[in-house]
Tab-separated table of C-alpha atoms in Angstrom:
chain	number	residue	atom	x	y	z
A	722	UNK	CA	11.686	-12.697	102.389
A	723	UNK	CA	8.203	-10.723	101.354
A	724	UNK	CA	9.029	-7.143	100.754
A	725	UNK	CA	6.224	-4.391	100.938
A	726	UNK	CA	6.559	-0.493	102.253
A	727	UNK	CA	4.668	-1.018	105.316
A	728	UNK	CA	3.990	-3.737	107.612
A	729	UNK	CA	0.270	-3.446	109.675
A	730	UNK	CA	0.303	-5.494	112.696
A	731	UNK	CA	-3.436	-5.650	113.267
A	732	UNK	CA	-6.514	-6.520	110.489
A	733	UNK	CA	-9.612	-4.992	112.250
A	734	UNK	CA	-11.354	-2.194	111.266
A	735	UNK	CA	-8.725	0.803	111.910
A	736	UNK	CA	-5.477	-1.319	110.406
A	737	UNK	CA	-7.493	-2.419	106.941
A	738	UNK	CA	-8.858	1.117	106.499
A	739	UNK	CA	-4.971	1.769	107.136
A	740	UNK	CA	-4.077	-0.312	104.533
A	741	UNK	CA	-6.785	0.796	101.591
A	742	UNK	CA	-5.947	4.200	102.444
A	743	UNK	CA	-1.986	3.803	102.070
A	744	UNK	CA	-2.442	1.734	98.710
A	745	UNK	CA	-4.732	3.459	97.126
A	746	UNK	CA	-1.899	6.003	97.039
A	747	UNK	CA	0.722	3.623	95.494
A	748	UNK	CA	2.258	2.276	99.009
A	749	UNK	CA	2.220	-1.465	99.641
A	750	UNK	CA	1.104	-3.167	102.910
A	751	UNK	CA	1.298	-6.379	104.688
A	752	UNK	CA	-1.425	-6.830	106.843
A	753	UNK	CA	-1.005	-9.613	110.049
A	754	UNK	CA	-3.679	-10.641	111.718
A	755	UNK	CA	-3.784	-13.598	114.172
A	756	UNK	CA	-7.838	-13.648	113.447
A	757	UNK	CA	-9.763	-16.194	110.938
A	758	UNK	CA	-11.243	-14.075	108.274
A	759	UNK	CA	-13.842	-16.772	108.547
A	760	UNK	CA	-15.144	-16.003	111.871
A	761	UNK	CA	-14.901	-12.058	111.191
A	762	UNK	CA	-16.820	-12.060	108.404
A	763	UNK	CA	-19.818	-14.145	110.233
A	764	UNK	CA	-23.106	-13.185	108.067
A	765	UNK	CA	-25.406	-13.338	111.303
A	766	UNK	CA	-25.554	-9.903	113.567
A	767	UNK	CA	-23.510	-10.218	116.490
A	768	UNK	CA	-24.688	-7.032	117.694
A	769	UNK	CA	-21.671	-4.837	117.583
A	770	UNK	CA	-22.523	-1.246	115.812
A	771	UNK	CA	-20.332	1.446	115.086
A	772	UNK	CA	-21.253	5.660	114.745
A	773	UNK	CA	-19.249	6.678	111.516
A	774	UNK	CA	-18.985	10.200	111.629
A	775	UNK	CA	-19.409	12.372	108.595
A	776	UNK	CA	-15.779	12.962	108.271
A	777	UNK	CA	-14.938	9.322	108.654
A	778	UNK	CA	-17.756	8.452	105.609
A	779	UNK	CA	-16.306	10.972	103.325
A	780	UNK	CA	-12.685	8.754	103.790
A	781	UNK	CA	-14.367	5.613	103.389
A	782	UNK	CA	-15.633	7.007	100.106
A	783	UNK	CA	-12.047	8.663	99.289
A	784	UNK	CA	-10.315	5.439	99.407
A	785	UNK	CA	-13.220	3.422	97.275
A	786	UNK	CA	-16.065	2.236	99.927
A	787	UNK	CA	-18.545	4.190	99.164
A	788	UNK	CA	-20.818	1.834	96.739
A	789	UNK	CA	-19.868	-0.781	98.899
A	790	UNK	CA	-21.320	1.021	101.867
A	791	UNK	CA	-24.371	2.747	100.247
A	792	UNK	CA	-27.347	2.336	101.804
A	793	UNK	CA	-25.779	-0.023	104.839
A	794	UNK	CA	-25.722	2.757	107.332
A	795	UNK	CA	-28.764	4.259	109.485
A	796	UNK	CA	-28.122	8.656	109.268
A	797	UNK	CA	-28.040	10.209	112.416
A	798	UNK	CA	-30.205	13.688	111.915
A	799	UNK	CA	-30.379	13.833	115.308
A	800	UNK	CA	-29.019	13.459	118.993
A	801	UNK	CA	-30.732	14.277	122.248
A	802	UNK	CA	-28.910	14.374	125.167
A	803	UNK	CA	-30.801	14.259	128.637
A	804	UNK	CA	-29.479	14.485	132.484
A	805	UNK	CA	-31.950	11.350	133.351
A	806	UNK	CA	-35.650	11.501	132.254
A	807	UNK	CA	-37.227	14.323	133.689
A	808	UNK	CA	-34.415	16.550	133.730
A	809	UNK	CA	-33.026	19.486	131.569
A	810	UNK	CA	-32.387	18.191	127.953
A	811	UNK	CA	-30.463	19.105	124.672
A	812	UNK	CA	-30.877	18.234	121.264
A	813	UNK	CA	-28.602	18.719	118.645
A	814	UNK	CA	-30.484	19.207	115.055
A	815	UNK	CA	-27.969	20.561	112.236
A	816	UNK	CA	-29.439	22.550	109.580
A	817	UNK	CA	-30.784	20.627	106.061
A	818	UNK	CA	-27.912	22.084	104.393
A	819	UNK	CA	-25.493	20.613	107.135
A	820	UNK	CA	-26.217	16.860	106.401
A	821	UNK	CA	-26.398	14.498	108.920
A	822	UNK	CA	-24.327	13.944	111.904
A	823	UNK	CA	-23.331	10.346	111.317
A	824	UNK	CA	-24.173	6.968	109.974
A	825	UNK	CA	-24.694	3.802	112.242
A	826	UNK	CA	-23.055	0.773	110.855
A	827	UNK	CA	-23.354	-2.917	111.988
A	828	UNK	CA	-19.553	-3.341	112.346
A	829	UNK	CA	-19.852	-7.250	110.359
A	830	UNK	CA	-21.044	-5.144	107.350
A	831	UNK	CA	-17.912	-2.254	107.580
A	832	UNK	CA	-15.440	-5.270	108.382
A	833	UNK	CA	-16.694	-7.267	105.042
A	834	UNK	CA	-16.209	-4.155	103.040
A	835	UNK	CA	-12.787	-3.262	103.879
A	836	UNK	CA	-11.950	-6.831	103.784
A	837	UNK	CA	-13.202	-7.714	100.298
A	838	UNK	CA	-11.633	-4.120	98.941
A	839	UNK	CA	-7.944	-5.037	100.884
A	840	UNK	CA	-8.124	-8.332	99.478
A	841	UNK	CA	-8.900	-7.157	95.593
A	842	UNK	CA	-6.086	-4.671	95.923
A	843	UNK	CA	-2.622	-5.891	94.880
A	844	UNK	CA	-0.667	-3.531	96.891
A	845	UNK	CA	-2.347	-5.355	99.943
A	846	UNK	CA	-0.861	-8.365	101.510
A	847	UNK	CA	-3.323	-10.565	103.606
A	848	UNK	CA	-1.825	-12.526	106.093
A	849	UNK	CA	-4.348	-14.356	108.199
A	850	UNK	CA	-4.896	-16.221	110.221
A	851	UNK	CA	-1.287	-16.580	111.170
A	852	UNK	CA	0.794	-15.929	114.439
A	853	UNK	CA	3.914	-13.908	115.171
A	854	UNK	CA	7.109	-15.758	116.106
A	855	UNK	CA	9.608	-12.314	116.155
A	856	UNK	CA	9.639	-8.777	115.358
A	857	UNK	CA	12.513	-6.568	114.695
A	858	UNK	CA	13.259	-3.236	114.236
A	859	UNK	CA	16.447	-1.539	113.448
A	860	UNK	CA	18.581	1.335	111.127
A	861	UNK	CA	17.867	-0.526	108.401
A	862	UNK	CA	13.757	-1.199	108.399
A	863	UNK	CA	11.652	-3.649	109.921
A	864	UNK	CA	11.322	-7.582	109.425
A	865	UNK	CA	8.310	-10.068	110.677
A	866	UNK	CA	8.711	-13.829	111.183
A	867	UNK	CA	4.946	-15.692	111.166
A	868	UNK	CA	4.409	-19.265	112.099
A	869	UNK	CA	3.868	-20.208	108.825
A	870	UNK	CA	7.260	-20.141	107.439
A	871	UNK	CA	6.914	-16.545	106.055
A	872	UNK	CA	9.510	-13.633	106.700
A	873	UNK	CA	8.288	-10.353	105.806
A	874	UNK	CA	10.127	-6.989	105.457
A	875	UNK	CA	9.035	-3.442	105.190
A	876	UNK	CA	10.135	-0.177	106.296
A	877	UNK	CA	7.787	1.162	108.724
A	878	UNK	CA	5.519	-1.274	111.055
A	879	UNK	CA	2.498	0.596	111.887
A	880	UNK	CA	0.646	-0.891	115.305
A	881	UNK	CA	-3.204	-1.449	114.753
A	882	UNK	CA	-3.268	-4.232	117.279
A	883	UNK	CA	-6.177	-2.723	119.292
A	884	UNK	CA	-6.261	-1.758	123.553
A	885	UNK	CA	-4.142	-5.153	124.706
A	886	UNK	CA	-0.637	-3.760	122.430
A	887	UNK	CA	2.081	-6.715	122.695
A	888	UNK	CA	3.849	-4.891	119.971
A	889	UNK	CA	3.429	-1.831	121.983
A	890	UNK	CA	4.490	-3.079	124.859
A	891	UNK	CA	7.584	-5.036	123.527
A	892	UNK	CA	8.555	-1.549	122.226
A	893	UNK	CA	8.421	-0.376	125.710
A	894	UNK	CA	5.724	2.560	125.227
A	895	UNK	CA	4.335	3.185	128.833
A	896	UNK	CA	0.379	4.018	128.610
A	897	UNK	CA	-1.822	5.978	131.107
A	898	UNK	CA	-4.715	4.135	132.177
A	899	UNK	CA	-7.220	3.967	134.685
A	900	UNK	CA	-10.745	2.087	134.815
A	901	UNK	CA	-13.842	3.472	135.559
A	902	UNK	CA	-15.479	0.570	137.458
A	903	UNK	CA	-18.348	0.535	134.602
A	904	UNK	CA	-19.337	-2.133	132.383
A	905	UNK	CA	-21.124	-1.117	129.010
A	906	UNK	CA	-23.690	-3.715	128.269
A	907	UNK	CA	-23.617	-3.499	124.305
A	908	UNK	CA	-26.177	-5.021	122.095
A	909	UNK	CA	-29.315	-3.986	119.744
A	910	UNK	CA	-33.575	-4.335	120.087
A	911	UNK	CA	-36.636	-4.061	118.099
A	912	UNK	CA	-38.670	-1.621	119.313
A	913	UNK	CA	-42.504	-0.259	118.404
A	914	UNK	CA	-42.053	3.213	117.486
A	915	UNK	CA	-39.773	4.590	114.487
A	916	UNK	CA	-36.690	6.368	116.166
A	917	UNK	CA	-36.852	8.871	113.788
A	918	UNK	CA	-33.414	8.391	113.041
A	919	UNK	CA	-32.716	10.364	116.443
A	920	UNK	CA	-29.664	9.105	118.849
A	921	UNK	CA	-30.467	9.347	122.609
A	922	UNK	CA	-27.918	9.856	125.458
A	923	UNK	CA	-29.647	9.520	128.682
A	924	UNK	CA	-27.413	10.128	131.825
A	925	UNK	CA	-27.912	8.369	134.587
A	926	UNK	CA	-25.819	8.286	137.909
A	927	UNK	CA	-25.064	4.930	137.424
A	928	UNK	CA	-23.721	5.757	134.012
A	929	UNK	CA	-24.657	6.916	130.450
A	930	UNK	CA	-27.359	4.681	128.418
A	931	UNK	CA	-26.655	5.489	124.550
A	932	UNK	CA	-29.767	4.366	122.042
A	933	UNK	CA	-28.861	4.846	118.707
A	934	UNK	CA	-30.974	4.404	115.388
A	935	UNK	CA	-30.672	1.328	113.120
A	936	UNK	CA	-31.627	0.659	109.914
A	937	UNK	CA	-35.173	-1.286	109.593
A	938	UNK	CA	-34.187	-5.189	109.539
A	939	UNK	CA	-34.774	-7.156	106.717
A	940	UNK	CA	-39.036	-7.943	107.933
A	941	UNK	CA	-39.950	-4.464	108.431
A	942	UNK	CA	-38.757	-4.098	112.329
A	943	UNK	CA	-37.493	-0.711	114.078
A	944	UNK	CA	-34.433	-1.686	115.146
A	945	UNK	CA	-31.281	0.495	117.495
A	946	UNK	CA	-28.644	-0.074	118.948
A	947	UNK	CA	-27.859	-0.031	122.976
A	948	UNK	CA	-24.626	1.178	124.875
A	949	UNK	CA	-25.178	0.993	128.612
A	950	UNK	CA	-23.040	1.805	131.674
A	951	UNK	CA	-24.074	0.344	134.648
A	952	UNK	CA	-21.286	-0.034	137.784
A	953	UNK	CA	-19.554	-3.334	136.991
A	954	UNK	CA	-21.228	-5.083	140.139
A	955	UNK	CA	-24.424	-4.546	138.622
A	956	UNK	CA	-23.638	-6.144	135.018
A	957	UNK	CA	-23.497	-10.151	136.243
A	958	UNK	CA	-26.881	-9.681	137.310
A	959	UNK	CA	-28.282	-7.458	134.416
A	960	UNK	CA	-26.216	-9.947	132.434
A	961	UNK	CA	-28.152	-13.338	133.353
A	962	UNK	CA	-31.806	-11.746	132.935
A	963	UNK	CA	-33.764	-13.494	130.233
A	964	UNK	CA	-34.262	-11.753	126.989
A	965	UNK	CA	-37.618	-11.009	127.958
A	966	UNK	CA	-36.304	-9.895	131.480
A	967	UNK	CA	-33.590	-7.643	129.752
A	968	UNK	CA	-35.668	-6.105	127.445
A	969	UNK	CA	-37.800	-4.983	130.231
A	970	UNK	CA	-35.845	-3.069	131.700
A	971	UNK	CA	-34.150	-1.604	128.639
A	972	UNK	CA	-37.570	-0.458	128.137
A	973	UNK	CA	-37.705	1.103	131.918
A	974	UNK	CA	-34.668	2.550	131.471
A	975	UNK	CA	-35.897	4.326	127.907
A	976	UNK	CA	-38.810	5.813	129.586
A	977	UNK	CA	-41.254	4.384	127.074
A	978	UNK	CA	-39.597	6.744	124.350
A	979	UNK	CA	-39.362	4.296	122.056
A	980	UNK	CA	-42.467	1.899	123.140
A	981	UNK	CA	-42.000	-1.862	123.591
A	982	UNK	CA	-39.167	-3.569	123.534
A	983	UNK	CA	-37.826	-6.982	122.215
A	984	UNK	CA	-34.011	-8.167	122.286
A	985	UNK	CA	-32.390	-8.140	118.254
A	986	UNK	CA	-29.169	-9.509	118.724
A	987	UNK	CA	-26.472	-10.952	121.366
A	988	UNK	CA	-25.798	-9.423	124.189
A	989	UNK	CA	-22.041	-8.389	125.005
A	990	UNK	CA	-20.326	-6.621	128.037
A	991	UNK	CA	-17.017	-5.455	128.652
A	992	UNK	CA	-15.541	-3.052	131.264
A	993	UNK	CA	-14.900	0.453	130.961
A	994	UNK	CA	-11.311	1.957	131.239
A	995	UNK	CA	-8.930	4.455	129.658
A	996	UNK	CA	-5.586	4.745	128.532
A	997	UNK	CA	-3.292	6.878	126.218
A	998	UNK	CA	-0.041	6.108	125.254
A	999	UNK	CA	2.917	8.695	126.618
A	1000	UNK	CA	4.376	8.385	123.014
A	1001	UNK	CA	2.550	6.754	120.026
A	1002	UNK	CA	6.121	6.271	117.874
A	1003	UNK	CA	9.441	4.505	118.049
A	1004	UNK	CA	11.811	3.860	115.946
A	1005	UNK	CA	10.722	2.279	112.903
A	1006	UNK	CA	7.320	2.572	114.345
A	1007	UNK	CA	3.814	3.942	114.782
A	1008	UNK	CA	0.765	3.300	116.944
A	1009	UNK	CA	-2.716	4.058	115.484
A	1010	UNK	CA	-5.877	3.250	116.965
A	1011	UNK	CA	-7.142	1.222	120.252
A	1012	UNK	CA	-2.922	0.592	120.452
A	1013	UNK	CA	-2.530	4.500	121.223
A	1014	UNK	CA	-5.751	5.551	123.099
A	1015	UNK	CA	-8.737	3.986	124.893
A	1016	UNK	CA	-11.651	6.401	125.464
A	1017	UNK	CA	-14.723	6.138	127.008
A	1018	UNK	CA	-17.711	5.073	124.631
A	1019	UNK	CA	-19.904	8.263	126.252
A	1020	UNK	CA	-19.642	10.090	122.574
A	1021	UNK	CA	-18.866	7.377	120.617
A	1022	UNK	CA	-16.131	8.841	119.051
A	1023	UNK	CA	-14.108	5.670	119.608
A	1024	UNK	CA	-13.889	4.150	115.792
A	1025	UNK	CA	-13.656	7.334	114.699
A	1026	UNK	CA	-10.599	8.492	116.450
A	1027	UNK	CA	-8.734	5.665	115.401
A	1028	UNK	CA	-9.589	6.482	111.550
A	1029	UNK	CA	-8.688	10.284	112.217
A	1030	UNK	CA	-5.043	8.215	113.457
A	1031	UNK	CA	-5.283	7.101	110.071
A	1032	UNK	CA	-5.977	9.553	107.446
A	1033	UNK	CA	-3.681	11.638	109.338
A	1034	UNK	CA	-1.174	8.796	109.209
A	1035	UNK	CA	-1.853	8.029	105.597
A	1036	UNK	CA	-1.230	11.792	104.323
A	1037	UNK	CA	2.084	11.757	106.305
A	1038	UNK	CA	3.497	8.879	104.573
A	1039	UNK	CA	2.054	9.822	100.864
A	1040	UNK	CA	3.706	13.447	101.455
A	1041	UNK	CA	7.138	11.685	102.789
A	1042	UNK	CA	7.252	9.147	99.830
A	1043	UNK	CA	6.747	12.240	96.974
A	1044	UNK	CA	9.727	13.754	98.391
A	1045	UNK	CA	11.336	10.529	98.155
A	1046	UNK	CA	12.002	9.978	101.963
A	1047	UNK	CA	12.731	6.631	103.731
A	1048	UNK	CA	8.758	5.948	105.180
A	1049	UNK	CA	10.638	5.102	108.668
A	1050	UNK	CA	11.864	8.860	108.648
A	1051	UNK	CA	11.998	10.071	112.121
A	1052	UNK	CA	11.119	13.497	110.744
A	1053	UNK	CA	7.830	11.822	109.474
A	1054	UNK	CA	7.023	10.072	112.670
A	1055	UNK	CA	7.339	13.109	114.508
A	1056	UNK	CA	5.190	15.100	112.172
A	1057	UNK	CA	2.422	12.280	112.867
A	1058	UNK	CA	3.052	12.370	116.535
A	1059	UNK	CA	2.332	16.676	116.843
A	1060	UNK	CA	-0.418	16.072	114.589
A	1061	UNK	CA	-2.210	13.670	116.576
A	1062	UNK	CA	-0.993	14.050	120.173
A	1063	UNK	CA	-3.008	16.854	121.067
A	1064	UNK	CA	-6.213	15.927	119.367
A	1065	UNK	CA	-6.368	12.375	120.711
A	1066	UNK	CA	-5.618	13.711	124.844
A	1067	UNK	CA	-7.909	16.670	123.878
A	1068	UNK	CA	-10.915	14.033	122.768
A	1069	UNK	CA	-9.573	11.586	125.245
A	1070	UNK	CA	-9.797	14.284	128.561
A	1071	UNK	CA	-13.115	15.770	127.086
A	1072	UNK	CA	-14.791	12.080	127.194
A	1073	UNK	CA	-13.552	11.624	130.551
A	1074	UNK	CA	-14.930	14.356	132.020
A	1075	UNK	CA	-18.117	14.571	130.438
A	1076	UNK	CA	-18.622	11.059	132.017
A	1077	UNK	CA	-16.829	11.882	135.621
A	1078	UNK	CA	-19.540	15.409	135.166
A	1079	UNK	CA	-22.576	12.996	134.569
A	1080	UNK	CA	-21.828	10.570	137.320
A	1081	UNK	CA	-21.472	13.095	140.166
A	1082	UNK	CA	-24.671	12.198	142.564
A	1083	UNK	CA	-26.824	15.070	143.937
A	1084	UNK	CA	-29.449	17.360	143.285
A	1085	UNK	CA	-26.891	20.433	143.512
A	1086	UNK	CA	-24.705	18.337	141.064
A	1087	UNK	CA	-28.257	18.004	138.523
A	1088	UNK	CA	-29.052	21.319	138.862
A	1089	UNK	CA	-25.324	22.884	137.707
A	1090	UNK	CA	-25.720	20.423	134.700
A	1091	UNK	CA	-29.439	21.350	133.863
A	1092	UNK	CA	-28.048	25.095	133.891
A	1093	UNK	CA	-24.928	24.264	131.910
A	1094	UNK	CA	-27.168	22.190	129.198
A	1095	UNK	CA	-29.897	24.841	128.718
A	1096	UNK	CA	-26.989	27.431	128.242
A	1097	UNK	CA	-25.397	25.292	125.423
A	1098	UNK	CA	-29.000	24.706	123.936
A	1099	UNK	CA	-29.894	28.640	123.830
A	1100	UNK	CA	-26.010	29.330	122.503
A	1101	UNK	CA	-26.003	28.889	118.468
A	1102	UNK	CA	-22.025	28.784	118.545
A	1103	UNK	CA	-21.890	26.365	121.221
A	1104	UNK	CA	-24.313	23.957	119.792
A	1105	UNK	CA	-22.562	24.381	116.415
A	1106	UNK	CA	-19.013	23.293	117.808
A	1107	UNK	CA	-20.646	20.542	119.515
A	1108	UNK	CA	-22.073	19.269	116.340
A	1109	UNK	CA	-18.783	19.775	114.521
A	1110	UNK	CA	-17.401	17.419	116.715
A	1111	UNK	CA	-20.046	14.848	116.108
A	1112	UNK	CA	-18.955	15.161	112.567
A	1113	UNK	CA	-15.577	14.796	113.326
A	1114	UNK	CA	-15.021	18.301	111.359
A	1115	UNK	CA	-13.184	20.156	114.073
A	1116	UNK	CA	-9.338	20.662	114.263
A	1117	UNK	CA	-6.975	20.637	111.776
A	1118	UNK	CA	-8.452	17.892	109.414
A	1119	UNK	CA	-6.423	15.405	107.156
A	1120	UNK	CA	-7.466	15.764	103.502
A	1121	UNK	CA	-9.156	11.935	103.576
A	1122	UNK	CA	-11.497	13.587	106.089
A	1123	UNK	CA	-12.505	15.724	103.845
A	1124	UNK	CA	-13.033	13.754	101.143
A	1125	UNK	CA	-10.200	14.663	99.107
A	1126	UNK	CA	-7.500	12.300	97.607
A	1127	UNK	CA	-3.887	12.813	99.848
């Protein structure tokens, strides 16, 4: 039997940031992940992007990413945010002593880096690609059988699985969840004009269309990336244009605003739901991640939630082990559960009914938002908490959020 102090069901983004962030603090991990590392770490663009917030940067450079990640990452100085084309706008343009609002990543790039760091770092235990044959969890810790002959033991098992929890559900967590009847059509294009490192939100009644900056590729090309809702009896159709039929009317639904457009990487769609788990611990066990909450990509505050999950997590179970406490504690679970309850429903609600807001038809419905937006844009204060929560600065912020060793 392998011993280590924590077991991480999951090896994507959220659980090997997890893992970096626990052992870089002198707490072991074994990390499962049914996945080849071979097919994750694909060198070719498969179009997936993630917005890192500022907070979530300043933890990836805490726990030793930083020179991996320098230069890798498009800054957002900008976001505009528009009800439709010709309607009221807002833009969102911190001060230069603020910084930027956020970095765009190509999520192959982020994966490689927290992979090659998890796998140089001897408190981490890679297992993958393996499957799980048992789990158990009891009084006395928690033990993992794998299909390769291996038993390992830990603790705590912390539950990084993503939105489709077996591990959650075995533990009999009940989630909330609804869908939206959306599909986000996800992908990336070259365009003619620079985006001036500017994010655009464009609301339409059919559902939110997200273009967000991307560094130049490797000849010279503009390049962002593409998040758009569309109702999910529309996406089949959108889905089996050409790439010259697809770009058009990415380009249509721009407005122009970034000139012609050509296709940069695969196309990808998946439908549009939420959930939130009605407790994110058990015994023995914690949820961080996609396995706790599902939001809708509208502020694209996904990725970053889940890392909030963990630097919260991760200063939890450094604080329990100097006072020499079992890292299963119940009285350290539930310190991690008030810490992150409220802030994930709060995000969670807020996402929800910014998107519900957007998608009511009507020009009464236009005109309250057009009034609403040009309030926030002529309200300092307002426009500053928004921007805070772009950053991910807002609340009551773990210490790896801030940059600062737990």
């Amino acid at each position: 039997m392998e011993k280590a102090d924590i077991i991480i069901i999951g090896g994507g983004l959220v659980g090997l940031t997890q893992a970096l962030a626990l052992a870089n603090h002198g707490i072991s991990c074994h990390v499962v992940d049914r996945a080849d590392p071979e097919a994750m770490l694909a060198h070719d663009f498969d179009g997936r992007t993630s917005a890192i917030s500022s907070s979530s940067m300043k933890m990836f450079e805490a726990i030793g990413l930083g020179d991996a990640l320098e230069g890798k990452g498009c800054p957002i100085e900008q976001i505009w945010v528009s009800d439709g084309l010709k309607r009221g706008s807002l833009d969102f343009v911190p001060g230069a002593e603020d910084g930027y609002l956020g970095q765009m990543f190509e999520n192959r790039l982020i994966r490689r880096c927290l992979y090659e760091a998890a796998k140089a770092n001897e408190a981490i235990h890679l297992h993958m690609p393996v499957h799980i044959l048992s789990k158990t969890r009891n009084a006395a810790g928690v033990t993992v059988e794998l299909d390769n002959g291996k038993t390992l033991s830990a603790d705590l098992m912390v539950v990084a699985e993503g939105r489709q929890s077996t591990t959650r559900d075995e533990a009999g967590i009940k989630i909330i969840h609804w869908q939206y009847n959306h599909s986000a059509m996800v992908g990336a294009v070259f365009h003619e004009k620079p985006h001036q490192n500017i994010a655009y939100e464009i609301f339409y009644p059919s559902g939110p269309f997200a273009v967000l900056p991307m560094l130049d590729s490797a000849d010279g090309r503009h390049r962002s990336a593409i998040v758009w809702s569309v109702d999910e009896a529309d996406a089949p159709g959108y889905m089996k244009l050409s790439e010259r039929g697809y770009a058009a009317e990415v380009e249509k639904a721009m407005g122009g605003l970034l000139g012609q457009i050509e296709m940069a990487a695969p196309l990808s769609t998946y439908k549009l739901g939420f959930h939130h788990a009605g407790s994110i611990t058990a015994e023995r066990l914690v949820l961080i991640g996609d396995s706790a909450h599902g939001i809708h990509p509208i502020a694209g505050q996904g990725l970053n939630l889940g890392l909030r999950d963990v630097a919260a997590l991760a200063e939890v179970l450094v604080d329990g082990m100097r006072l020499g406490l079992d890292l299963g504690d119940a009285q350290l679970l539930e310190r991690y559960s008030r810490w992150r309850s409220v802030d994930t429903l709060m995000v969670a609600m807020s996402t929800d009914g910014l998107n519900r807001l957007f998608g009511i038809p009507g020009k009464a419905a236009s005109a309250i938002r057009r009034f609403g937006m040009s309030l926030v844009q002529r309200t300092r204060p307002a426009k500053a908490f928004f921007m805070a929560e772009a950053r991910g600065e807002s609340g009551a912020l773990p210490k790896l959020l801030k940059g600062v060793a737990v």
